[in-house]
mmCIF file with all atom_site columns, C-alpha atoms and ligand atoms in Angstrom:
data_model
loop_
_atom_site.group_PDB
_atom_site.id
_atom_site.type_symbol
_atom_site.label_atom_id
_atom_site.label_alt_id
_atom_site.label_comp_id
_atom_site.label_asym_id
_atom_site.label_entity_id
_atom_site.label_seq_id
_atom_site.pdbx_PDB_ins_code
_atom_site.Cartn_x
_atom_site.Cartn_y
_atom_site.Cartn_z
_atom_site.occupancy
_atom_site.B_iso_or_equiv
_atom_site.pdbx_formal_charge
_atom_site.auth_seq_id
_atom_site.auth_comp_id
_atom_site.auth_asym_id
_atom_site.auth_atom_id
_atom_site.pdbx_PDB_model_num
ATOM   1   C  CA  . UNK G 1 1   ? -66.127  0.872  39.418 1.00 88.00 ? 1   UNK G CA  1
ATOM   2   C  CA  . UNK G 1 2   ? -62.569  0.687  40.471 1.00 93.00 ? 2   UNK G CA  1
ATOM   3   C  CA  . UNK G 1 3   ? -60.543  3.838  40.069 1.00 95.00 ? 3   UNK G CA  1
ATOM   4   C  CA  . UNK G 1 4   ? -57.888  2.100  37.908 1.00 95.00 ? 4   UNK G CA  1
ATOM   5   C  CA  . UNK G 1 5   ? -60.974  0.547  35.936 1.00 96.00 ? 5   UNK G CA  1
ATOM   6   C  CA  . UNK G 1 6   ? -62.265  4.197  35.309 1.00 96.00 ? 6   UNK G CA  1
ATOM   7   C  CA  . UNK G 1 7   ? -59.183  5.793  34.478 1.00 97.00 ? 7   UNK G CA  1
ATOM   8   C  CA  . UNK G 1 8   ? -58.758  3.447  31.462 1.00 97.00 ? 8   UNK G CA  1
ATOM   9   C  CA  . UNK G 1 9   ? -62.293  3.772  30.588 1.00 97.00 ? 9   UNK G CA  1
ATOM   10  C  CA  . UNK G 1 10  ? -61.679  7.120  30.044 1.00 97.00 ? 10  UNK G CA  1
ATOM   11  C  CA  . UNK G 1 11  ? -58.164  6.914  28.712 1.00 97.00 ? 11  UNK G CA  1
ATOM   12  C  CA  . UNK G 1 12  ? -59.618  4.877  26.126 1.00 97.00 ? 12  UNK G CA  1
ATOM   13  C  CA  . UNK G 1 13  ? -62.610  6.797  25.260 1.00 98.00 ? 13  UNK G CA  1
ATOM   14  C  CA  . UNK G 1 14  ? -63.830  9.563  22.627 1.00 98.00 ? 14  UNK G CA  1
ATOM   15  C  CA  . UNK G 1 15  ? -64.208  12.549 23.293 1.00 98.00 ? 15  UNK G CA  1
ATOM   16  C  CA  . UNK G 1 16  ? -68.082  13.892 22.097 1.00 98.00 ? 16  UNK G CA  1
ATOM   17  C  CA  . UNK G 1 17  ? -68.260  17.008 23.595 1.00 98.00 ? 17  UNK G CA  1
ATOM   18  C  CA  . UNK G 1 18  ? -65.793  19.596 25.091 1.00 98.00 ? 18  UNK G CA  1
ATOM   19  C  CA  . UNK G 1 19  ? -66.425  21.690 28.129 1.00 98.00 ? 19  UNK G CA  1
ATOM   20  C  CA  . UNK G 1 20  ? -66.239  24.425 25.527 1.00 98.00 ? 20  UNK G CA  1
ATOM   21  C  CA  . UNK G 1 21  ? -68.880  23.580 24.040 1.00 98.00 ? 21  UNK G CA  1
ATOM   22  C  CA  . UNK G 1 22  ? -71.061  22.172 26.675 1.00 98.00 ? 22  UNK G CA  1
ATOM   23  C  CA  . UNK G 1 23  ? -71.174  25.760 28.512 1.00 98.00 ? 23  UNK G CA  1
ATOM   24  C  CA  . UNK G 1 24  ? -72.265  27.354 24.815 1.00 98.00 ? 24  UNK G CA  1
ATOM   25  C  CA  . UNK G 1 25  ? -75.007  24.728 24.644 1.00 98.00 ? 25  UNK G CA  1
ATOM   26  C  CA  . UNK G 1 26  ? -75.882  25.355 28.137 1.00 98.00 ? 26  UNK G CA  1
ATOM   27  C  CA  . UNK G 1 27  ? -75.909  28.970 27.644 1.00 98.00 ? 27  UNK G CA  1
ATOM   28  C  CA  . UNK G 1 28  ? -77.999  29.043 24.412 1.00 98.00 ? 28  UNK G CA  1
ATOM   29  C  CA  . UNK G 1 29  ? -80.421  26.497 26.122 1.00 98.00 ? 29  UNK G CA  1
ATOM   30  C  CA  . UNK G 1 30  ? -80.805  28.765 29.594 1.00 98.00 ? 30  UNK G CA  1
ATOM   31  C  CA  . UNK G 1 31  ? -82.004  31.768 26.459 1.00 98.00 ? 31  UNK G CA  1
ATOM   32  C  CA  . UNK G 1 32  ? -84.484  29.880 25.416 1.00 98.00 ? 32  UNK G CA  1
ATOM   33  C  CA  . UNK G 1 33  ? -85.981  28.925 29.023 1.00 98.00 ? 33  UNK G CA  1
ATOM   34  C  CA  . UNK G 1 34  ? -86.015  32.500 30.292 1.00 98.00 ? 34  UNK G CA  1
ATOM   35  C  CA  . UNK G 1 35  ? -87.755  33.333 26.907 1.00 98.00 ? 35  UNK G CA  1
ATOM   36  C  CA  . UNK G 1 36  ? -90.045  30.527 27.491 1.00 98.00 ? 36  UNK G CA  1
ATOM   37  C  CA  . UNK G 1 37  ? -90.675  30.592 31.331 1.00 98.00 ? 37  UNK G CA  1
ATOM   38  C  CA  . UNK G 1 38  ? -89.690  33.937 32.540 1.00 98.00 ? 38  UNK G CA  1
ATOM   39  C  CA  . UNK G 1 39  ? -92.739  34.960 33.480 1.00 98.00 ? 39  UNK G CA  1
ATOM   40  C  CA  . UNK G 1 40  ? -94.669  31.631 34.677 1.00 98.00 ? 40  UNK G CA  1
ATOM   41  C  CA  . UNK G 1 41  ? -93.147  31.446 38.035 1.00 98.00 ? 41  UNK G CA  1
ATOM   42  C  CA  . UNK G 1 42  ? -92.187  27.449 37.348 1.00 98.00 ? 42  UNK G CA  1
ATOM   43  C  CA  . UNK G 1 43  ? -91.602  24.433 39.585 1.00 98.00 ? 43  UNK G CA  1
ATOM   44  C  CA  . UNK G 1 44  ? -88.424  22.897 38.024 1.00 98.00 ? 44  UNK G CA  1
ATOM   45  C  CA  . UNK G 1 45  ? -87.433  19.580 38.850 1.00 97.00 ? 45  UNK G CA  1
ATOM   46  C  CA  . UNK G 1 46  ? -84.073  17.912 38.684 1.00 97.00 ? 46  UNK G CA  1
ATOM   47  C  CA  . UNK G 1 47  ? -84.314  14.099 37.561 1.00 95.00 ? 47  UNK G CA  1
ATOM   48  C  CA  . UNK G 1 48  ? -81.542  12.471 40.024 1.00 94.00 ? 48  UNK G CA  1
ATOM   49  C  CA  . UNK G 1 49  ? -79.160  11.501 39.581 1.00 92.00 ? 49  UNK G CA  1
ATOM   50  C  CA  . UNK G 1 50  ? -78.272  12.324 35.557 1.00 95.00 ? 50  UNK G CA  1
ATOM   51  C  CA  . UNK G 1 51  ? -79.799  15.742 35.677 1.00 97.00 ? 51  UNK G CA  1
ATOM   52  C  CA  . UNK G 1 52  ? -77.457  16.753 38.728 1.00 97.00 ? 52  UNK G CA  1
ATOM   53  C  CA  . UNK G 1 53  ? -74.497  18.526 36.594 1.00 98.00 ? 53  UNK G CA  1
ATOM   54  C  CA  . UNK G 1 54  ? -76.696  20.279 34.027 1.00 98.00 ? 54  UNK G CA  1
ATOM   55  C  CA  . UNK G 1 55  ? -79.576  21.562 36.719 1.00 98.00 ? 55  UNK G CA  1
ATOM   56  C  CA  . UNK G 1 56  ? -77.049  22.866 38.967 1.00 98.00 ? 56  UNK G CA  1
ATOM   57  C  CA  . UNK G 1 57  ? -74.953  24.652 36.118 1.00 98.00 ? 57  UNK G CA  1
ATOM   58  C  CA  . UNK G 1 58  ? -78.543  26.086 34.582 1.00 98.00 ? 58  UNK G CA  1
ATOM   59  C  CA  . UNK G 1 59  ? -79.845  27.143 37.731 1.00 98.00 ? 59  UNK G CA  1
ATOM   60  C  CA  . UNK G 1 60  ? -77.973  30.309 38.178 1.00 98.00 ? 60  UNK G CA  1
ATOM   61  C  CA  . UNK G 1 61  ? -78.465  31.067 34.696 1.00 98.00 ? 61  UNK G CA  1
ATOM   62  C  CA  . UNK G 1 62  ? -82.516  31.245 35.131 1.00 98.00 ? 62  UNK G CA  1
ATOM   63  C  CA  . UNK G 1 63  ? -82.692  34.747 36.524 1.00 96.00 ? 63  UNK G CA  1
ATOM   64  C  CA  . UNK G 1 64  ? -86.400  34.663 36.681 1.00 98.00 ? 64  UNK G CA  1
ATOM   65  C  CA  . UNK G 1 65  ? -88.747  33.719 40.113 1.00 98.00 ? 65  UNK G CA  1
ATOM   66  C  CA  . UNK G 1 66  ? -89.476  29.694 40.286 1.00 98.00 ? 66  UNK G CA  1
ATOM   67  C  CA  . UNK G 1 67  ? -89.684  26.859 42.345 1.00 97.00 ? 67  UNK G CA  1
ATOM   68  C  CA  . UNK G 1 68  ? -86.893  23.708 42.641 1.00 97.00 ? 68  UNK G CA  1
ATOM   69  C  CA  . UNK G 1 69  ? -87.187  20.192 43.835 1.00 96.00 ? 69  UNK G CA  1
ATOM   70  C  CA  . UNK G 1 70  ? -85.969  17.123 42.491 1.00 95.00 ? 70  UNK G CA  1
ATOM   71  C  CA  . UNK G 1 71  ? -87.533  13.582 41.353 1.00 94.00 ? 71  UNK G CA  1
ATOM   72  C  CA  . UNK G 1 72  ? -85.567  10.220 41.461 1.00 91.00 ? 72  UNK G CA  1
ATOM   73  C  CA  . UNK G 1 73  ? -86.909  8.231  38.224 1.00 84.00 ? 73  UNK G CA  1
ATOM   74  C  CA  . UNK G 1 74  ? -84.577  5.725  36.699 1.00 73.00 ? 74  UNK G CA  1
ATOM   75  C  CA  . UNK G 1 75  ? -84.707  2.669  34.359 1.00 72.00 ? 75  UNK G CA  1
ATOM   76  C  CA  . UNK G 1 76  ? -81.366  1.816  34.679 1.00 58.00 ? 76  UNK G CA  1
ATOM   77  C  CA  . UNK G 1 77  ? -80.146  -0.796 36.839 1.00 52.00 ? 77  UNK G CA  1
ATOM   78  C  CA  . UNK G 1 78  ? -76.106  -1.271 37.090 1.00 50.00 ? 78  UNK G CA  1
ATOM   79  C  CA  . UNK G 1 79  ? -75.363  -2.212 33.305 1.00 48.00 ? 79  UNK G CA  1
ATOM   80  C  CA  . UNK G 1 80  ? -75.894  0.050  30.825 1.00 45.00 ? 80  UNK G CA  1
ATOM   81  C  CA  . UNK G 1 81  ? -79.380  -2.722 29.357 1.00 52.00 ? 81  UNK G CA  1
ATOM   82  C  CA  . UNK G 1 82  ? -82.442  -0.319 29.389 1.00 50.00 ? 82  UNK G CA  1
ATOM   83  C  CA  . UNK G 1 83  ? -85.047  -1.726 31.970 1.00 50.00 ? 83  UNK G CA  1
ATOM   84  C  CA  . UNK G 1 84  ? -87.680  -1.035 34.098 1.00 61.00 ? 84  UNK G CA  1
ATOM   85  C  CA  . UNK G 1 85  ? -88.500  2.547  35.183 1.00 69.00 ? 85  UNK G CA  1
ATOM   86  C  CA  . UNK G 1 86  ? -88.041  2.657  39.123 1.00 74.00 ? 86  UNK G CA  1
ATOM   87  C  CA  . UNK G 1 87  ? -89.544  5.307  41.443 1.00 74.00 ? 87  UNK G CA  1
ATOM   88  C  CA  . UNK G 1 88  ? -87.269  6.137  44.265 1.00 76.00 ? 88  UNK G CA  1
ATOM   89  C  CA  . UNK G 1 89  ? -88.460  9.573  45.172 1.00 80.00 ? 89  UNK G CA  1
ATOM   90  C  CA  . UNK G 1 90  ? -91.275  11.576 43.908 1.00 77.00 ? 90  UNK G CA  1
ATOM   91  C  CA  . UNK G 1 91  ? -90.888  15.532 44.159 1.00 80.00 ? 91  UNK G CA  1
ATOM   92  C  CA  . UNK G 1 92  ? -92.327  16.985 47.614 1.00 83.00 ? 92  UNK G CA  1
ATOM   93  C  CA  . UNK G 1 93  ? -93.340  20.473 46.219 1.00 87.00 ? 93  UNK G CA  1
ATOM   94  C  CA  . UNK G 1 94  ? -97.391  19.800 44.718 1.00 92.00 ? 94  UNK G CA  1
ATOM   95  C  CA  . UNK G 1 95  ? -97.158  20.064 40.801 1.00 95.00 ? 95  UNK G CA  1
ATOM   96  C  CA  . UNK G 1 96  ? -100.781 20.768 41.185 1.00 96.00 ? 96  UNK G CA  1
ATOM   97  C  CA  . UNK G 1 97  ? -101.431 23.944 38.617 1.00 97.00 ? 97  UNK G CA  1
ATOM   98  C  CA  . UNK G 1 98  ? -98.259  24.381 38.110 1.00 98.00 ? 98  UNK G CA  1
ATOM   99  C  CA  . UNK G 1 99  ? -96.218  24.913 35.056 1.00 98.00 ? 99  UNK G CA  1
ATOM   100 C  CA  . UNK G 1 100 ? -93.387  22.390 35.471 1.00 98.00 ? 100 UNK G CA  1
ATOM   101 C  CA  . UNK G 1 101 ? -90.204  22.157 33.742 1.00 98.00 ? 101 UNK G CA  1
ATOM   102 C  CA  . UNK G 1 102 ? -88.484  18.647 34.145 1.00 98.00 ? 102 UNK G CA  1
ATOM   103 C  CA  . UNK G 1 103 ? -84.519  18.626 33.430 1.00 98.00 ? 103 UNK G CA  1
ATOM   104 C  CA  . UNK G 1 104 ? -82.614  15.119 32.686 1.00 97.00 ? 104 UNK G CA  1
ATOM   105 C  CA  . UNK G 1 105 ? -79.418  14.707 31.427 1.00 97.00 ? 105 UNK G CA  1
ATOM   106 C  CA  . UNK G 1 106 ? -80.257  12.794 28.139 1.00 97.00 ? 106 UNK G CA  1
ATOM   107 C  CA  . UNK G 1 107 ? -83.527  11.915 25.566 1.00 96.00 ? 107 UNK G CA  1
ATOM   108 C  CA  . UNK G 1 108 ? -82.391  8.100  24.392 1.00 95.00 ? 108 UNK G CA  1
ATOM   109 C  CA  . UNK G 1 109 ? -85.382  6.402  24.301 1.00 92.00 ? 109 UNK G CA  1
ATOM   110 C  CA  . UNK G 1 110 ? -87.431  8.217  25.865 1.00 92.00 ? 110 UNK G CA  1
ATOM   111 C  CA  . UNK G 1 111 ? -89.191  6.040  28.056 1.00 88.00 ? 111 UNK G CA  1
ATOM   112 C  CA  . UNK G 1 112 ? -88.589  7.238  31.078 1.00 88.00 ? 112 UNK G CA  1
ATOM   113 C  CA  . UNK G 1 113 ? -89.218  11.440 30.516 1.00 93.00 ? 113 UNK G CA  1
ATOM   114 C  CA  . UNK G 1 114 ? -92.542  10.536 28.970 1.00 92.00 ? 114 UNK G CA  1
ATOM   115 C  CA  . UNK G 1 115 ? -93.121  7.930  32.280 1.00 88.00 ? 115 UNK G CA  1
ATOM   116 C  CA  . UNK G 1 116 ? -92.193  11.348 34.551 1.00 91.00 ? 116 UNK G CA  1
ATOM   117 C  CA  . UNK G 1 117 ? -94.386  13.414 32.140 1.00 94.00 ? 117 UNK G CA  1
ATOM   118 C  CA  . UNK G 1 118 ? -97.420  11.105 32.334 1.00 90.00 ? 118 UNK G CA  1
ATOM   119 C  CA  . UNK G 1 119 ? -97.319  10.510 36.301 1.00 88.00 ? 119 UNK G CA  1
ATOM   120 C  CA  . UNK G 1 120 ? -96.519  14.755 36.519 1.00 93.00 ? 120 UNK G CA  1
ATOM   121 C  CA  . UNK G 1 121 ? -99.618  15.380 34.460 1.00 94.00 ? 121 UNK G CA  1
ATOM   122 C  CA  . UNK G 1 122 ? -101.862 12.781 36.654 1.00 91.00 ? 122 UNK G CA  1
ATOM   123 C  CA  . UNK G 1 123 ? -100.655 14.758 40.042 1.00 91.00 ? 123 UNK G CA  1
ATOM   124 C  CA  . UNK G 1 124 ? -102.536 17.759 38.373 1.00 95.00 ? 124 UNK G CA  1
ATOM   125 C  CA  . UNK G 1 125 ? -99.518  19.904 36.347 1.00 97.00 ? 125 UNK G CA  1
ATOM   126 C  CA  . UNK G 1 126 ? -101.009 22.406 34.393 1.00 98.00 ? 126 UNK G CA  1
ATOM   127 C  CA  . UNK G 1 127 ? -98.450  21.889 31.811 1.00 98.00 ? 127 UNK G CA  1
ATOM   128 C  CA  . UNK G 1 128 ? -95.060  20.149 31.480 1.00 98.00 ? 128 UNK G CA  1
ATOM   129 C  CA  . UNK G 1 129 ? -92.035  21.100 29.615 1.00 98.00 ? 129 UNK G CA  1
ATOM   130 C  CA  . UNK G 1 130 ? -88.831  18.886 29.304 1.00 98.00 ? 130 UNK G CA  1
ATOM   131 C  CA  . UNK G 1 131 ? -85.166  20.269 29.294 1.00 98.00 ? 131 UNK G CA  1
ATOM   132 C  CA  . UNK G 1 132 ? -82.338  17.139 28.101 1.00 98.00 ? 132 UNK G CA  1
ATOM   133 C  CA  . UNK G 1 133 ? -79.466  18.315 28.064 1.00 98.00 ? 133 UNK G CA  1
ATOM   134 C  CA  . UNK G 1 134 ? -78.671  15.344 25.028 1.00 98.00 ? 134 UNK G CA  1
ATOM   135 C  CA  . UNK G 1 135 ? -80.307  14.079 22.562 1.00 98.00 ? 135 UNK G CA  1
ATOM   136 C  CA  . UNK G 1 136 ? -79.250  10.478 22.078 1.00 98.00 ? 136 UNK G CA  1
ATOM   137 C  CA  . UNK G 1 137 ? -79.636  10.543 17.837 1.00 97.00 ? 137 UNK G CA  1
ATOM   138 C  CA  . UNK G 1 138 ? -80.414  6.350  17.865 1.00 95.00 ? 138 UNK G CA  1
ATOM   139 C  CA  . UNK G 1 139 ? -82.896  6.458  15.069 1.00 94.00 ? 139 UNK G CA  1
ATOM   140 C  CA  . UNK G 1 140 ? -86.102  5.779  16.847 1.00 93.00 ? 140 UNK G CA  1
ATOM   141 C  CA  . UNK G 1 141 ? -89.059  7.031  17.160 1.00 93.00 ? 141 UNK G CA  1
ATOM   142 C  CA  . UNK G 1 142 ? -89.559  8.239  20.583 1.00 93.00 ? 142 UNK G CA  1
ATOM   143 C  CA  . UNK G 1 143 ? -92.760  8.839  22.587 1.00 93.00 ? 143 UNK G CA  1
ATOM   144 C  CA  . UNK G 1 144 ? -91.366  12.374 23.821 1.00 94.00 ? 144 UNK G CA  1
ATOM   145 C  CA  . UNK G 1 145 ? -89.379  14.935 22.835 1.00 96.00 ? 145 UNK G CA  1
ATOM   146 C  CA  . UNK G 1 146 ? -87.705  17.885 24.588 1.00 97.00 ? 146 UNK G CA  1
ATOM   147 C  CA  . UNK G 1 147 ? -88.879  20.976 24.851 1.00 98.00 ? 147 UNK G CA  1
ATOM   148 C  CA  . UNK G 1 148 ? -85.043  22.045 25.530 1.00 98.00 ? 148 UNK G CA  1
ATOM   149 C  CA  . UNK G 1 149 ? -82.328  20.744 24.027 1.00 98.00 ? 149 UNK G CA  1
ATOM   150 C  CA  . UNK G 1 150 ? -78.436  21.403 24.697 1.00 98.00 ? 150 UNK G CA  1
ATOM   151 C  CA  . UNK G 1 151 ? -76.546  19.169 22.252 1.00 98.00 ? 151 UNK G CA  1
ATOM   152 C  CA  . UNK G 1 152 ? -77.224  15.906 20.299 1.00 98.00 ? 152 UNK G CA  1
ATOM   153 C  CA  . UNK G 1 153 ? -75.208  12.597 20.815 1.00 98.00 ? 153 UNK G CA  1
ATOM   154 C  CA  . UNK G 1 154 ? -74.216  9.616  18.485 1.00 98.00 ? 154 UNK G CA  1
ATOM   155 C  CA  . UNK G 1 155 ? -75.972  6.450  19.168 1.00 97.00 ? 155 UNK G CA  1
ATOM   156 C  CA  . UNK G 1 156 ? -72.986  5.160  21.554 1.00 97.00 ? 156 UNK G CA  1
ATOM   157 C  CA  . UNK G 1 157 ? -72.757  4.547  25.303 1.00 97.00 ? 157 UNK G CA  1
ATOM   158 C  CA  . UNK G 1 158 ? -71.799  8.152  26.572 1.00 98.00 ? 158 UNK G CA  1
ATOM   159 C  CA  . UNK G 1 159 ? -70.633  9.197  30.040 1.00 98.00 ? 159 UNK G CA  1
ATOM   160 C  CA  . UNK G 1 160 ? -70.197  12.794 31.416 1.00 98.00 ? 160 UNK G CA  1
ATOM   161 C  CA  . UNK G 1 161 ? -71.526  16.011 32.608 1.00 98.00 ? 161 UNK G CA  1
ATOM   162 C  CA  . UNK G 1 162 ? -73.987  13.881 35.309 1.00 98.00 ? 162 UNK G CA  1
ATOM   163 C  CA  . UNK G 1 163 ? -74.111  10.619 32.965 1.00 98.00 ? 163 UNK G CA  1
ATOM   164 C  CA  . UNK G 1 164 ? -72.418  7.548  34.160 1.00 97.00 ? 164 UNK G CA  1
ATOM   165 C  CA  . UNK G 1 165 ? -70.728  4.273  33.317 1.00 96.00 ? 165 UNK G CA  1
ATOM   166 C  CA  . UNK G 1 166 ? -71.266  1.833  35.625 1.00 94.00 ? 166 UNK G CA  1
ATOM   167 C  CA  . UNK G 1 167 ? -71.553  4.487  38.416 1.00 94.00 ? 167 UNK G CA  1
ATOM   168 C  CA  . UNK G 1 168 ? -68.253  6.408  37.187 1.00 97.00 ? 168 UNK G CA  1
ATOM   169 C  CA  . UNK G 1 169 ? -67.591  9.700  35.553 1.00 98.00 ? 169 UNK G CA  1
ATOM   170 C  CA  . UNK G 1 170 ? -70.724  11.642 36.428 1.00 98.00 ? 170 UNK G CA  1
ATOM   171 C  CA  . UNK G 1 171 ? -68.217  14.432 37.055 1.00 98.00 ? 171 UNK G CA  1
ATOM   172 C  CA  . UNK G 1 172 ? -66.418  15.009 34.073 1.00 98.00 ? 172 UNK G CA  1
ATOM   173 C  CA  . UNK G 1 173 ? -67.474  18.850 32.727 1.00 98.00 ? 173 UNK G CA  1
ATOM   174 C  CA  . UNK G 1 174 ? -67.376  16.928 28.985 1.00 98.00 ? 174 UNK G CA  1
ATOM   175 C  CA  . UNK G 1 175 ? -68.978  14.197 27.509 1.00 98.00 ? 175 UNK G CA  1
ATOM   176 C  CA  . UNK G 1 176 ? -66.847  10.970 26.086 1.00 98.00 ? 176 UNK G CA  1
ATOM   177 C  CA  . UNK G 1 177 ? -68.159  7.762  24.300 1.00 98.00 ? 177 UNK G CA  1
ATOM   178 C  CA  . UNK G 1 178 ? -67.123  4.263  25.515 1.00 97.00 ? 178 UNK G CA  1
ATOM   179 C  CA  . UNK G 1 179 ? -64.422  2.678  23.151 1.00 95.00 ? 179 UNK G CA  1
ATOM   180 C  CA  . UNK G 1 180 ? -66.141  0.577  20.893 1.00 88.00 ? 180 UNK G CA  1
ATOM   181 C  CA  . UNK G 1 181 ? -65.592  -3.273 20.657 1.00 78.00 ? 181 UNK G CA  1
ATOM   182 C  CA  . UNK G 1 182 ? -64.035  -3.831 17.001 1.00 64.00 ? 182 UNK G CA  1
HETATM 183 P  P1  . IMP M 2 .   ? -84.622  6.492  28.102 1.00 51.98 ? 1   IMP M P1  1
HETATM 184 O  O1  . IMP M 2 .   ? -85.841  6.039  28.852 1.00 51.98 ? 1   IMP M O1  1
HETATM 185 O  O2  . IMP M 2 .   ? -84.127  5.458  27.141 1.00 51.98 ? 1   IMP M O2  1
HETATM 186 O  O3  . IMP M 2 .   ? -84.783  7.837  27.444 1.00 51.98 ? 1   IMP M O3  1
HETATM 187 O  O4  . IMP M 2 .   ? -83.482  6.568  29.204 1.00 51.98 ? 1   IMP M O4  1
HETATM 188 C  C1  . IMP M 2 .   ? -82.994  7.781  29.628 1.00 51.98 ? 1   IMP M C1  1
HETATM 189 C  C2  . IMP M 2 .   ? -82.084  7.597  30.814 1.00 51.98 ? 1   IMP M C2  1
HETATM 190 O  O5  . IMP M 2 .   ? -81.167  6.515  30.605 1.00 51.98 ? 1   IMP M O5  1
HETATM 191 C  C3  . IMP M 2 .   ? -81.237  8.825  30.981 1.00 51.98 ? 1   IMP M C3  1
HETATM 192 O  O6  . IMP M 2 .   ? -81.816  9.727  31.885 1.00 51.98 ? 1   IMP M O6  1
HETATM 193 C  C4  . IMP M 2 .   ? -79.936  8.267  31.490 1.00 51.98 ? 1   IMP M C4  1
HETATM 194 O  O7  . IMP M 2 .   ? -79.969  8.187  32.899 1.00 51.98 ? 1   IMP M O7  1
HETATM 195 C  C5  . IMP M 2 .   ? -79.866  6.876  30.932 1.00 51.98 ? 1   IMP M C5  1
HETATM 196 N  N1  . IMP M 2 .   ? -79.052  6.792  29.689 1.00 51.98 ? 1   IMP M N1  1
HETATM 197 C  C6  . IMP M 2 .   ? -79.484  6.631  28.425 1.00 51.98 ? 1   IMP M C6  1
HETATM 198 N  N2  . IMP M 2 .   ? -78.467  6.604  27.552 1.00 51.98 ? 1   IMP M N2  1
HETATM 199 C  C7  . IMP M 2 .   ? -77.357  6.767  28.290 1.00 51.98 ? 1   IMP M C7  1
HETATM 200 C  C8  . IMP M 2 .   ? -75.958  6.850  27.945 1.00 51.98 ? 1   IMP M C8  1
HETATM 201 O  O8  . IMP M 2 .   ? -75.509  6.758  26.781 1.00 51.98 ? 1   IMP M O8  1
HETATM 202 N  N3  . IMP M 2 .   ? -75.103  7.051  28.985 1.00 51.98 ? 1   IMP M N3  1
HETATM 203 C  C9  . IMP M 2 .   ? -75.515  7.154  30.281 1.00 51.98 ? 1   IMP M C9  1
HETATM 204 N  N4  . IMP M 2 .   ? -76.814  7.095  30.635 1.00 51.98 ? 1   IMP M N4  1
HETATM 205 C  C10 . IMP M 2 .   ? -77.716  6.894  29.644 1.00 51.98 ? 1   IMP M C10 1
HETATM 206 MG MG1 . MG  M 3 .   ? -81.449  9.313  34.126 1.00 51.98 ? 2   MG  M MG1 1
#
């Protein structure tokens, strides 16, 4: 997206949730890993490119031995239009035995976690546990849900803290809504 483009994207958009109270979320959510996982030496894995912001700001909170790679997973093409899941990297590190934890930025339908889930289990995981940093609240029933949550969403387009619209805004440390259409 054009930078001129983005700026008014953002200019015109609600704000969901503050840094503020992102890094509470994130803090209450790295508790209930290390109370969880401390002592199961896991393999996490970062979805790309979504779960970039909230794995690298979680990381350093999980003082506790484990494992990191990353898996590239995504049913998003360039519009926002859900659509097929796409495999553009699976992690290198063998899942085999392994307790895995999975991080994403955000549960909306939940296609694709329980696609990652399904294929982790299949390469041998001895057990996998999701982390989402949102919780997209869109009224449906959803074949997965997160083991770890940070914060739930409305059922709007939302961009921020590693989500993106239309390739913009992954950076912000808060999370906005698009305007919507009256
Ligand atoms: P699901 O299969 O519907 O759960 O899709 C989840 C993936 O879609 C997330 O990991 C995001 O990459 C993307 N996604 C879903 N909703 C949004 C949104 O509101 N903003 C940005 N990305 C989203
Ligand atoms: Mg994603």
């Amino acid at each position: 997206m054009d930078a001129q483009k983005s700026l008014k994207l953002l200019a015109e958009a609600d704000l969901i949730h503050s840094e503020e109270s992102i890094q509470l979320a994130l803090n209450e959510v790295a508790k209930q890993i290390r109370e969880q996982l401390a002592d199961k030496n896991p393999l996490v894995l970062c979805v790309m490119t979504g779960g970039v912001i909230f794995c690298g700001q979680l990381l350093p909170k999980l003082d506790f031995p484990l494992d990191f790679d990353y898996l590239h997973a995504t049913r998003y093409g360039p519009d926002t239009q859900g659509g097929k899941i796409s495999w553009r990297m699976a992690p290198w590190i063998s899942v085999k035995g392994r307790t895995v934890l999975v991080i994403d930025d955000i549960l909306d339908e939940g296609i694709t976690l329980a696609a990652v889930k399904d294929s982790l289990l299949h390469l041998g995981a001895a057990e996998v546990l999701l982390a989402t940093f949102a919780d997209k609240l869109n009224g449906k029933l959803k074949p997965i849900s997160a083991d770890f949550c940070g914060l739930t969403v409305p059922d709007r387009f939302v961009f921020g803290y590693g989500m993106d619209v239309d390739g913009a805004w992954r950076n912000l440390p808060a999370i906005y809504a698009v305007k919507e259409c009256a």
